[in-house]
Coordinates of C-alpha atoms and ligand atoms in Angstrom, one line a residue:
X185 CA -150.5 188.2 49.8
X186 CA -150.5 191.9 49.5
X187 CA -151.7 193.7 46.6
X188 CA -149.3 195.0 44.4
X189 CA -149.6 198.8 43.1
X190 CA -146.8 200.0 40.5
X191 CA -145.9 203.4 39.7
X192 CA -145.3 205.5 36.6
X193 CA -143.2 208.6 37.2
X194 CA -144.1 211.1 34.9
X195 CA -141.9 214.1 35.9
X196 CA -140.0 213.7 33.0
X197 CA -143.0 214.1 30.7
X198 CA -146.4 214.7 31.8
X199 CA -145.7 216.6 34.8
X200 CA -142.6 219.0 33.3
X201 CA -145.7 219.3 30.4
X202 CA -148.1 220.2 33.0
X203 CA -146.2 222.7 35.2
X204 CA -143.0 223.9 33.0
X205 CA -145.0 223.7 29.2
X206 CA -142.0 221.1 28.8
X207 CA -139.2 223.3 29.2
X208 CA -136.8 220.9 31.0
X209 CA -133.7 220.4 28.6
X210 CA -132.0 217.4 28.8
X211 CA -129.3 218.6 30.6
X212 CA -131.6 219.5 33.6
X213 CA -132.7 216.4 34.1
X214 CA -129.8 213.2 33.4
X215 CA -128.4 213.5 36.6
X216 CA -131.0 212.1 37.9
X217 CA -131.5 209.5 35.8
X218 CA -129.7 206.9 36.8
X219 CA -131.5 207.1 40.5
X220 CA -135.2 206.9 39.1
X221 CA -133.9 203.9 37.2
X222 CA -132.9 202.2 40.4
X223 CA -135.8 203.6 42.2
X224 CA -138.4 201.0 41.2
X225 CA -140.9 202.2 39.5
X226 CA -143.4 200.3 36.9
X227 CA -142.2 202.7 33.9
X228 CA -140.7 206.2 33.3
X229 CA -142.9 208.3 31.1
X230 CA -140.0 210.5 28.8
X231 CA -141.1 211.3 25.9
X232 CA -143.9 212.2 23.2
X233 CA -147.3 214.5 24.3
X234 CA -145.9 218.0 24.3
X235 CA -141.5 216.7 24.4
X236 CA -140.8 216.0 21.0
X237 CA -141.7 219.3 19.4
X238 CA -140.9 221.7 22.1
X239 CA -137.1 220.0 21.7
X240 CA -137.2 221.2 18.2
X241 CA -139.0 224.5 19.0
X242 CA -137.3 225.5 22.1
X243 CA -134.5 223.4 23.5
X244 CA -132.9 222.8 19.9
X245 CA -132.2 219.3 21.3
X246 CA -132.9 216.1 18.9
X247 CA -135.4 214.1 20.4
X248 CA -134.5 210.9 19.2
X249 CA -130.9 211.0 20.7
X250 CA -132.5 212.5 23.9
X251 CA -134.2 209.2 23.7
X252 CA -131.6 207.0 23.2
X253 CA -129.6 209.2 26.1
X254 CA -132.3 208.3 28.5
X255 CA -132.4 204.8 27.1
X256 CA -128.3 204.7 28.1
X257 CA -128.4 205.5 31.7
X258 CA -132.1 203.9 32.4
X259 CA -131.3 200.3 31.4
X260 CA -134.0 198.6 33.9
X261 CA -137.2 200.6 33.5
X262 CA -139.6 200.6 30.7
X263 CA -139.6 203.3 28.8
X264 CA -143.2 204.8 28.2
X265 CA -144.1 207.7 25.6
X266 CA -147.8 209.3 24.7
X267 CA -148.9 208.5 21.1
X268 CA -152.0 210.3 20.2
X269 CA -153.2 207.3 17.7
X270 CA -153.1 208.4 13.9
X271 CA -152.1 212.0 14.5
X272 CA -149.2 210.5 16.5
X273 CA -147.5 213.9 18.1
X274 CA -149.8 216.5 16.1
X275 CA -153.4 217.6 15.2
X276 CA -154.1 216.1 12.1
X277 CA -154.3 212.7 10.7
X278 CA -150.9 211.3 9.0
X279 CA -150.9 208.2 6.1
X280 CA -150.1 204.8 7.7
X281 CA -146.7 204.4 6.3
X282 CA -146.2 207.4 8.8
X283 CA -147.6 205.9 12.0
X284 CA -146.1 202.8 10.9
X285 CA -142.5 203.8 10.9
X286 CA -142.8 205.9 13.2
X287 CA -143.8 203.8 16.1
X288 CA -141.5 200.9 15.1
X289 CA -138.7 203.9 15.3
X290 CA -139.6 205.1 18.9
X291 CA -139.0 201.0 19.9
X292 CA -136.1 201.1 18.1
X293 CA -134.7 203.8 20.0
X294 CA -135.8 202.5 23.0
X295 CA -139.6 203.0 24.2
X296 CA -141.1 200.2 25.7
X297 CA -144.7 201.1 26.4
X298 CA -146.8 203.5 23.7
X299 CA -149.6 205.0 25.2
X300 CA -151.5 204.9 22.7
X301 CA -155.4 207.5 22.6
X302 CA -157.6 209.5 20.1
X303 CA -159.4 212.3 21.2
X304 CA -162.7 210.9 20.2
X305 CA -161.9 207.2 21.4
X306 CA -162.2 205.9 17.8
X307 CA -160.7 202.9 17.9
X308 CA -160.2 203.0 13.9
X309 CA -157.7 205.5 14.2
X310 CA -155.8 203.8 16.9
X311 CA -155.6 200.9 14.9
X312 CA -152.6 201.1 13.2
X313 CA -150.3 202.3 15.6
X314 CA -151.4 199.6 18.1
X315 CA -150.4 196.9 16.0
X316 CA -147.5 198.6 14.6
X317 CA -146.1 198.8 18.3
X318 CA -147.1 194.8 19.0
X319 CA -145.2 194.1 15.6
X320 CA -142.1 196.1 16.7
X321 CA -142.4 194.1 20.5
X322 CA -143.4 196.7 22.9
X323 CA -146.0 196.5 24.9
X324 CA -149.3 199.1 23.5
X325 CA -151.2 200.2 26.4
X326 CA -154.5 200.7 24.6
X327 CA -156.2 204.3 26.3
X328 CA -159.5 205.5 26.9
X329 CA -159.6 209.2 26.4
X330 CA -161.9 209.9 30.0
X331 CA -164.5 212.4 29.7
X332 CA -168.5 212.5 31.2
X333 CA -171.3 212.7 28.5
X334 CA -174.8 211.0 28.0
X335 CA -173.2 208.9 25.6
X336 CA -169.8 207.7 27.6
X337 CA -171.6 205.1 29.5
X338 CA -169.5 201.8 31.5
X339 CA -171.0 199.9 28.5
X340 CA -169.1 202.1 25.5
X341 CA -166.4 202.1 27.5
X342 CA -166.3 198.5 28.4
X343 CA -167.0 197.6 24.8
X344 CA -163.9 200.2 23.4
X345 CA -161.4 198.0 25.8
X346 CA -162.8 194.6 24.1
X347 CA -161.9 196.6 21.0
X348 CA -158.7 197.2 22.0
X349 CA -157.8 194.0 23.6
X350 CA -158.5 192.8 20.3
X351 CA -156.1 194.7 18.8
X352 CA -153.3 193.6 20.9
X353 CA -153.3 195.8 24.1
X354 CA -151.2 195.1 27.2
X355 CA -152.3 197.2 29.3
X356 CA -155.5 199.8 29.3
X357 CA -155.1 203.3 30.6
X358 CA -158.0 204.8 32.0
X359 CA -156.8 208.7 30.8
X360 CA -158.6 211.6 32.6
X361 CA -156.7 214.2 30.8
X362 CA -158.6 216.9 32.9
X363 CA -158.6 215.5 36.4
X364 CA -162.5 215.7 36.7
X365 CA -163.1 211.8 37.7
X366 CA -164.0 211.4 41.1
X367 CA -163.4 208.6 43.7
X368 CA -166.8 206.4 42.9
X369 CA -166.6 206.8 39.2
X370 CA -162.8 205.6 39.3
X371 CA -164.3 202.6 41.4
X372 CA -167.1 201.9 38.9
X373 CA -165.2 202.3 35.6
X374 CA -162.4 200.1 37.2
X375 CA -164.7 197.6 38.7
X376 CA -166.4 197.3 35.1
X377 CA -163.2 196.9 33.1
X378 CA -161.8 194.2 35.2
X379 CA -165.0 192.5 35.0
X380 CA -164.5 192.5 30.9
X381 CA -161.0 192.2 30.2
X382 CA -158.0 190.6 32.2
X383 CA -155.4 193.0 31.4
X384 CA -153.5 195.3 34.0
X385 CA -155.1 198.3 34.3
X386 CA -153.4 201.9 34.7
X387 CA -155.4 204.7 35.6
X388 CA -154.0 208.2 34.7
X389 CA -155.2 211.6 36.1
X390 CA -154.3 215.2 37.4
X391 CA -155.0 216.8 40.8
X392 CA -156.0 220.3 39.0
X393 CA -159.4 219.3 41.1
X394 CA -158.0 218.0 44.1
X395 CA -159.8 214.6 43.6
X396 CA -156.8 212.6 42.4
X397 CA -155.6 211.0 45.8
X398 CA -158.9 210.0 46.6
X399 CA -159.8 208.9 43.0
X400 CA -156.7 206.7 42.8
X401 CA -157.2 205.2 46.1
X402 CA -161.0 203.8 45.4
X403 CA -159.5 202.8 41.6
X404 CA -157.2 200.9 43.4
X405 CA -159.8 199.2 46.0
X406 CA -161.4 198.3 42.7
X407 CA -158.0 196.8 41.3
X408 CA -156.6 199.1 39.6
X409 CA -152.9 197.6 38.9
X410 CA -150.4 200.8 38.1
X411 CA -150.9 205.1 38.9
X412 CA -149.1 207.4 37.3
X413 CA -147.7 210.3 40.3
X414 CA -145.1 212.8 39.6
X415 CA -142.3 213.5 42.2
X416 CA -143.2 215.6 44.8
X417 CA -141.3 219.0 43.6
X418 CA -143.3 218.6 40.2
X419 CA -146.8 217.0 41.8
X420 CA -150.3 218.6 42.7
X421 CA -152.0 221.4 40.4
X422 CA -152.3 220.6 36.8
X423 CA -149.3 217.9 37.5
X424 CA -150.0 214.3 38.9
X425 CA -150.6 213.8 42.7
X426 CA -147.5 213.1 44.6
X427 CA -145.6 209.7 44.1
X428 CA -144.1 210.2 47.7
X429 CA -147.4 210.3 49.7
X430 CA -149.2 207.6 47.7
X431 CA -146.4 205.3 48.2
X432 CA -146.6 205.8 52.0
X433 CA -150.3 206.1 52.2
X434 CA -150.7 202.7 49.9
X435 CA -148.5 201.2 52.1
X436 CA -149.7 202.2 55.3
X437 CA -153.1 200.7 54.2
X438 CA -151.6 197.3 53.6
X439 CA -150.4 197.7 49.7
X440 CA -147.2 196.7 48.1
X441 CA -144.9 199.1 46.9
X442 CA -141.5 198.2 45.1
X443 CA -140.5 202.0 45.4
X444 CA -137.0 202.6 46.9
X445 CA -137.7 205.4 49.6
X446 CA -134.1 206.6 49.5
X447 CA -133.8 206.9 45.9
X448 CA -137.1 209.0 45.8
X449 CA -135.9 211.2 48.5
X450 CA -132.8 212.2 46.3
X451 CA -135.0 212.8 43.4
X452 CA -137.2 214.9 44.9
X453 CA -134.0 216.9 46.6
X454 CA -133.0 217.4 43.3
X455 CA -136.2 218.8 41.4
X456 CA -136.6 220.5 43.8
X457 CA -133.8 223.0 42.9
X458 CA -134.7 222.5 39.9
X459 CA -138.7 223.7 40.2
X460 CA -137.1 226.8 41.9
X461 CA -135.3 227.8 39.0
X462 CA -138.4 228.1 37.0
X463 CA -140.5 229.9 39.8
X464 CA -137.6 232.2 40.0
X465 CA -137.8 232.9 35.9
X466 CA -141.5 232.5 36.0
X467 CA -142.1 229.6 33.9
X468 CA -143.7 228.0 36.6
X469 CA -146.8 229.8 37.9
X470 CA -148.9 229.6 41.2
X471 CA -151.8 229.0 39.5
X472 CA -150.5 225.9 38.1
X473 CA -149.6 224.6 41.7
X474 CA -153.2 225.6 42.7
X475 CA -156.5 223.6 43.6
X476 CA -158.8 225.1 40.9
X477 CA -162.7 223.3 41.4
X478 CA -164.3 225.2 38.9
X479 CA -163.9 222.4 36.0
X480 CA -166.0 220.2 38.3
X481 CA -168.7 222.8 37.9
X482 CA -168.5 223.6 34.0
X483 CA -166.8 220.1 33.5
X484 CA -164.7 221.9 31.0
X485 CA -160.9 220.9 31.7
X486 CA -158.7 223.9 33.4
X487 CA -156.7 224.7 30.4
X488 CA -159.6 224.9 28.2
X489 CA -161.4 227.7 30.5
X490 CA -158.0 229.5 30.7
X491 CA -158.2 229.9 27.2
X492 CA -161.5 231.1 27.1
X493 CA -160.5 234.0 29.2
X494 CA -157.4 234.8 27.2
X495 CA -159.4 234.3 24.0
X496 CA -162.6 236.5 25.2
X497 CA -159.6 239.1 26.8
X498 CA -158.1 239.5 23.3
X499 CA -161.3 240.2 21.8
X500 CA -162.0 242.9 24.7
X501 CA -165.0 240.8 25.4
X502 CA -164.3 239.2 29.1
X503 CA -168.2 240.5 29.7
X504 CA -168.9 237.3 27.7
X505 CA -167.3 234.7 29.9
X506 CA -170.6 233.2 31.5
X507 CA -172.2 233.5 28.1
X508 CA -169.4 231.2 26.4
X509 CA -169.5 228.6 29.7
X510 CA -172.8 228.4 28.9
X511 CA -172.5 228.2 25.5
X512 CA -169.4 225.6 25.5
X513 CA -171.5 222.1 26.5
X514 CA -173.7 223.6 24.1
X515 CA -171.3 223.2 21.1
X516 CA -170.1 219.9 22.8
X517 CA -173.3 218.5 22.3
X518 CA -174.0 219.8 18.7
X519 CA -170.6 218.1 17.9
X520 CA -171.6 214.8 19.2
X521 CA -169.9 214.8 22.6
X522 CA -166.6 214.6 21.4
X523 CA -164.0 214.0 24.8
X524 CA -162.7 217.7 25.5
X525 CA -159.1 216.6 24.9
X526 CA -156.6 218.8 21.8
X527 CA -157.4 219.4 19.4
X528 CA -161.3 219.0 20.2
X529 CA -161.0 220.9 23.4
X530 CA -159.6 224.0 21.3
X531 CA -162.2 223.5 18.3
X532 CA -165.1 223.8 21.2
X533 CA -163.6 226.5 23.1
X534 CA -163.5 228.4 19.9
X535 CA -166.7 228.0 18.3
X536 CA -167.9 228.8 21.1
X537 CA -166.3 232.0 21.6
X538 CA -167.4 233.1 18.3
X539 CA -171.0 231.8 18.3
X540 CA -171.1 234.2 21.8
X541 CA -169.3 237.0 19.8
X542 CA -171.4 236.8 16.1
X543 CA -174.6 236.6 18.1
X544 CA -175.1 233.8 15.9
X545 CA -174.4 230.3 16.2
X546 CA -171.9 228.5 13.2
X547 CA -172.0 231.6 11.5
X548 CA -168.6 231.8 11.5
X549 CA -166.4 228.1 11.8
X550 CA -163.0 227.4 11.7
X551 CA -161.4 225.2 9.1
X552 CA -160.8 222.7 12.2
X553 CA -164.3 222.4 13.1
X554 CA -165.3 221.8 9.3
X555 CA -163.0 219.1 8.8
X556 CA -164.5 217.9 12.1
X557 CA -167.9 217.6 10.6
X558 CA -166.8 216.3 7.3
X559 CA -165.4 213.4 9.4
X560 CA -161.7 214.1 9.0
X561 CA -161.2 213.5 13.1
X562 CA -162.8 210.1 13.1
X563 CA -166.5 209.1 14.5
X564 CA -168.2 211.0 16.9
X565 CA -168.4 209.5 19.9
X566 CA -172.8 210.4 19.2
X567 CA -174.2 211.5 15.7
X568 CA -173.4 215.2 15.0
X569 CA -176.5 217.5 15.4
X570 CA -177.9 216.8 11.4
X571 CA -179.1 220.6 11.2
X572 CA -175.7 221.7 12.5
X573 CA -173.7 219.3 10.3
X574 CA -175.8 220.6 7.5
X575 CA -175.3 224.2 8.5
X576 CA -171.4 223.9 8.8
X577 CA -171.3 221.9 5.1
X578 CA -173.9 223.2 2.9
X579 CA -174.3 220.6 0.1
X580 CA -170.7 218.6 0.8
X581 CA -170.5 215.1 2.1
X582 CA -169.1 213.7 4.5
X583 CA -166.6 210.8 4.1
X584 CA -167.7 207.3 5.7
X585 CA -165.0 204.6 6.6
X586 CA -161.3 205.9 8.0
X587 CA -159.8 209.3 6.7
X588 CA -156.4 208.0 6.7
X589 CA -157.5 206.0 4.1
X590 CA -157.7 208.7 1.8
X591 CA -154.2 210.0 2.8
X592 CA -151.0 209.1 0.1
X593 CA -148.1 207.6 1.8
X594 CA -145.2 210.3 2.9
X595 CA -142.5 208.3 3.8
X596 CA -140.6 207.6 0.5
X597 CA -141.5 210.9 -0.8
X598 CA -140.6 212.9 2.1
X599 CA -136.7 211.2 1.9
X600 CA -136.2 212.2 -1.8
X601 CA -137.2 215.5 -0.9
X602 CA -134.9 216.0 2.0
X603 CA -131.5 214.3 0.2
X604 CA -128.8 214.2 2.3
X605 CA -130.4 216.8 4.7
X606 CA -131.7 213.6 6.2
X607 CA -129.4 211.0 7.6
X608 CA -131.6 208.6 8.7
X609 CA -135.4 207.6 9.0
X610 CA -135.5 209.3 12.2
X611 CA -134.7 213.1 10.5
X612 CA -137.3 212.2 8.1
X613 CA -139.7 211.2 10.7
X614 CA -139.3 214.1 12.4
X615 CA -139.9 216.4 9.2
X616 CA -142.9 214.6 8.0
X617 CA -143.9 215.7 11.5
X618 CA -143.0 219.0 12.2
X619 CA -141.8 220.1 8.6
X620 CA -140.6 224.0 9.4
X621 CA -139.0 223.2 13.2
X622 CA -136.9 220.0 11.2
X623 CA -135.8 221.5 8.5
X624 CA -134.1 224.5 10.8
X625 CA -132.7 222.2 13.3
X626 CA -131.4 219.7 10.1
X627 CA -129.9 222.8 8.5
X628 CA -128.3 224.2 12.1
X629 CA -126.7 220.8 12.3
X630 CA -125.4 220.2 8.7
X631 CA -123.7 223.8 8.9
X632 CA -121.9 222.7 12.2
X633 CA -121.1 219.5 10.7
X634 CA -119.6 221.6 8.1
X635 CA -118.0 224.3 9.9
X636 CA -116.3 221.4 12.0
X637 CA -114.9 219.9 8.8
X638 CA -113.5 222.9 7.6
X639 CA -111.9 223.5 10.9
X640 CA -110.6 220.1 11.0
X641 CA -108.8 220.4 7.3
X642 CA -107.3 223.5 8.7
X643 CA -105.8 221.8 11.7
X644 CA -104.1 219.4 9.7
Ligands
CO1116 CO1 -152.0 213.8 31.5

């Protein structure tokens, strides 16, 4: 019998992330949703990464009711959001009763797979979420935040998915956040992890590089189960590869594909009126659309060497730019090869800058990067360079065992605080994690409620 491949759109998620900095409003998209739900795929990613705070910031949209909208009109495909572990949708690490509520929320409102990473693949701070999501019944596809180092060997990575099998994973996502894994290392990795665990394996990547079709096809020869594509209008660039053309190509090699060809063709119609709008009001960029190689050469990810050059161009310093290339691994490898994924891509990128700038290296660190060495991000994925560390802390310790740990629960304090600001768990949820952006849309929303109230009194 044929082999099986399954698809995750991510158009409403990863790719709108990728090519639109999550722009698409609600509005924009639920026409549509009814015909990727009868289009077949394995899951639609919707939610979390980058959607839940710009809704707040930008769209003033609610994101839990945009969930349970999508939910509504997408009855008979999973649901699947990214959960960055402990910090959940931020930076920074949140207590457990946090992570815990949270997660059995986002099932409650409808998600059925949390995608769950960290940015340094510590499974400690993955922990609690993963169970959390088992406990609430949805399935936690346990992730492996991709990067290339001395120390990311098959073995670490094999022996991170036992770790997470352990822990109640359904699935394991292979996550190359940058798009810099090419066609043999997709075959080896895969070829490794279904040799360890027996779990279906989805591999996740952009074609920033260009290598993503081929990559997915030799993960596949391998046996990787599902892909994540975007459809066409919102593939290629920083976006996924095309769902479209790896449905035909799979296909054409012998594969089986559950996609529905006509319901993808009026999809695609669709966003693709809708990816003119932003050309035309110049969210989306050319460059974003474009093939850029030079990550394979620095193997820093695209955004993070955009950065740099806006970073170095504020400072007047662009003259630098081969100096802080140079210097970026550099700082990677002082800081124990942490995956260059946010926040650790950013804390990097900047030290980096600044050790170019000052002349001098960690004479100048940000708060991130100090919380970094005091352990506040988790373990390294190798030991932190011990004159570095030592250099960046003076005399302070740093802590051994989990930093959440250490964190006092917010949940119950959090709801007192707000009063009846916050109607449910999911307002307060949404404070504890974006405190300023909640309160604003809470307060927008009570004064309508009251202004409709007072209207109503009048019409009677
Ligand atoms: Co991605």
């Amino acid at each position: 019998m044929a082999k099986k491949v399954q698809f995750v759109e991510t158009v409403l998620r990863d790719a709108n992330q990728s090519l639109i900095a999550t722009r698409l409003p609600y509005s924009k998209f639920e026409p549509m949703l009814e015909t990727i739900d009868r289009a077949g795929y394995y899951a639609a990613e919707c939610w979390g990464g980058a959607t839940f705070d710009v809704c707040l910031r930008y769209l003033n949209e609610d994101p839990w009711e945009r969930l349970r909208k999508i939910r509504a009109k997408m009855p008979n495909t999973k649901l699947q959001m990214l959960l960055r572990g402990q910090n959940v949708l931020g930076y920074s690490h949140y207590p457990d009763d946090f992570v815990k509520l949270f997660v059995q929320k986002a099932v409650e409102n409808g998600m059925d797979i949390i995608r769950i990473f960290d940015a340094l693949n510590d499974t400690q701070n993955m922990k609690v979420a993963m169970e959390a999501c088992v406990n609430a019944g949805a399935i936690a596809s346990g992730t492996i935040s991709y990067t290339t180092s001395p120390v990311h060997t098959h073995a670490k990575y094999v022996e991170m998915v036992k770790e997470l099998k352990e822990m109640g994973a359904g699935t394991i996502c292979i996550k190359d956040m940058a798009g810099i894994m090419g066609p043999q290392e997709a075959y080896d990795l895969v070829s490794a992890i279904k040799d360890a665990v027996d779990l279906p394996i989805d591999l996740h990547t952009h074609s920033t590089t260009g290598l993503a079709f081929m990559t997915y096809l030799k993960a596949i020869e391998a046996g990787c189960d599902i892909i994540d594509t975007a459809i066409s209008p919102f593939s290629g660039g920083t976006s996924q590869p095309a769902t479209e053309t790896l449905a035909y190509a799979l296909r054409q090699l012998g594969y089986e594909v559950d996609l529905d060809d006509t319901c993808t063709k009026q999809i695609a119609d669709y966003f693709k009126t809708v990816r003119d709008e932003f050309v035309a009001d110049g969210t989306l960029m050319p460059k974003s659309m474009a093939t850029d190689t030079q990550c394979l050469t620095y193997q820093i990810p695209g955004g993070m060497l955009s950065n740099l050059l806006s970073q170095l161009k504020q400072m007047n310093a662009l003259d630098k730019f081969d100096e802080a290339l140079i210097e970026t691994p550099q700082v990677r490898r002082d800081l124990g090869f942490p995956p260059l994924v946010t926040p650790t891509s950013q804390m990097v990128g900047v030290q980096a800058v600044t050790n170019v700038l000052q002349g001098e290296r960690y004479k100048k660190v940000s708060k991130e990067v100090k919380a970094y060495c005091r352990g506040e991000y988790g373990r390294t994925p190798a030991p932190i360079d011990p004159e570095v560390q030592k250099l960046i802390l003076g005399d302070e310790q740093p802590i051994t065992g989990r930093y959440a740990d250490t964190l006092a629960p917010v949940v119950e304090s959090t709801r007192e605080k707000l009063g009846d600001l916050a109607k449910t768990d999911e307002d307060v949820l949404s404070y504890i994690a974006f405190p300023n952006l909640a309160e604003k849309f809470l307060e927008e929303r009570k004064a309508k409620e009251e202004n409709v109230a007072t209207y109503s009194i009048v019409e009677c």
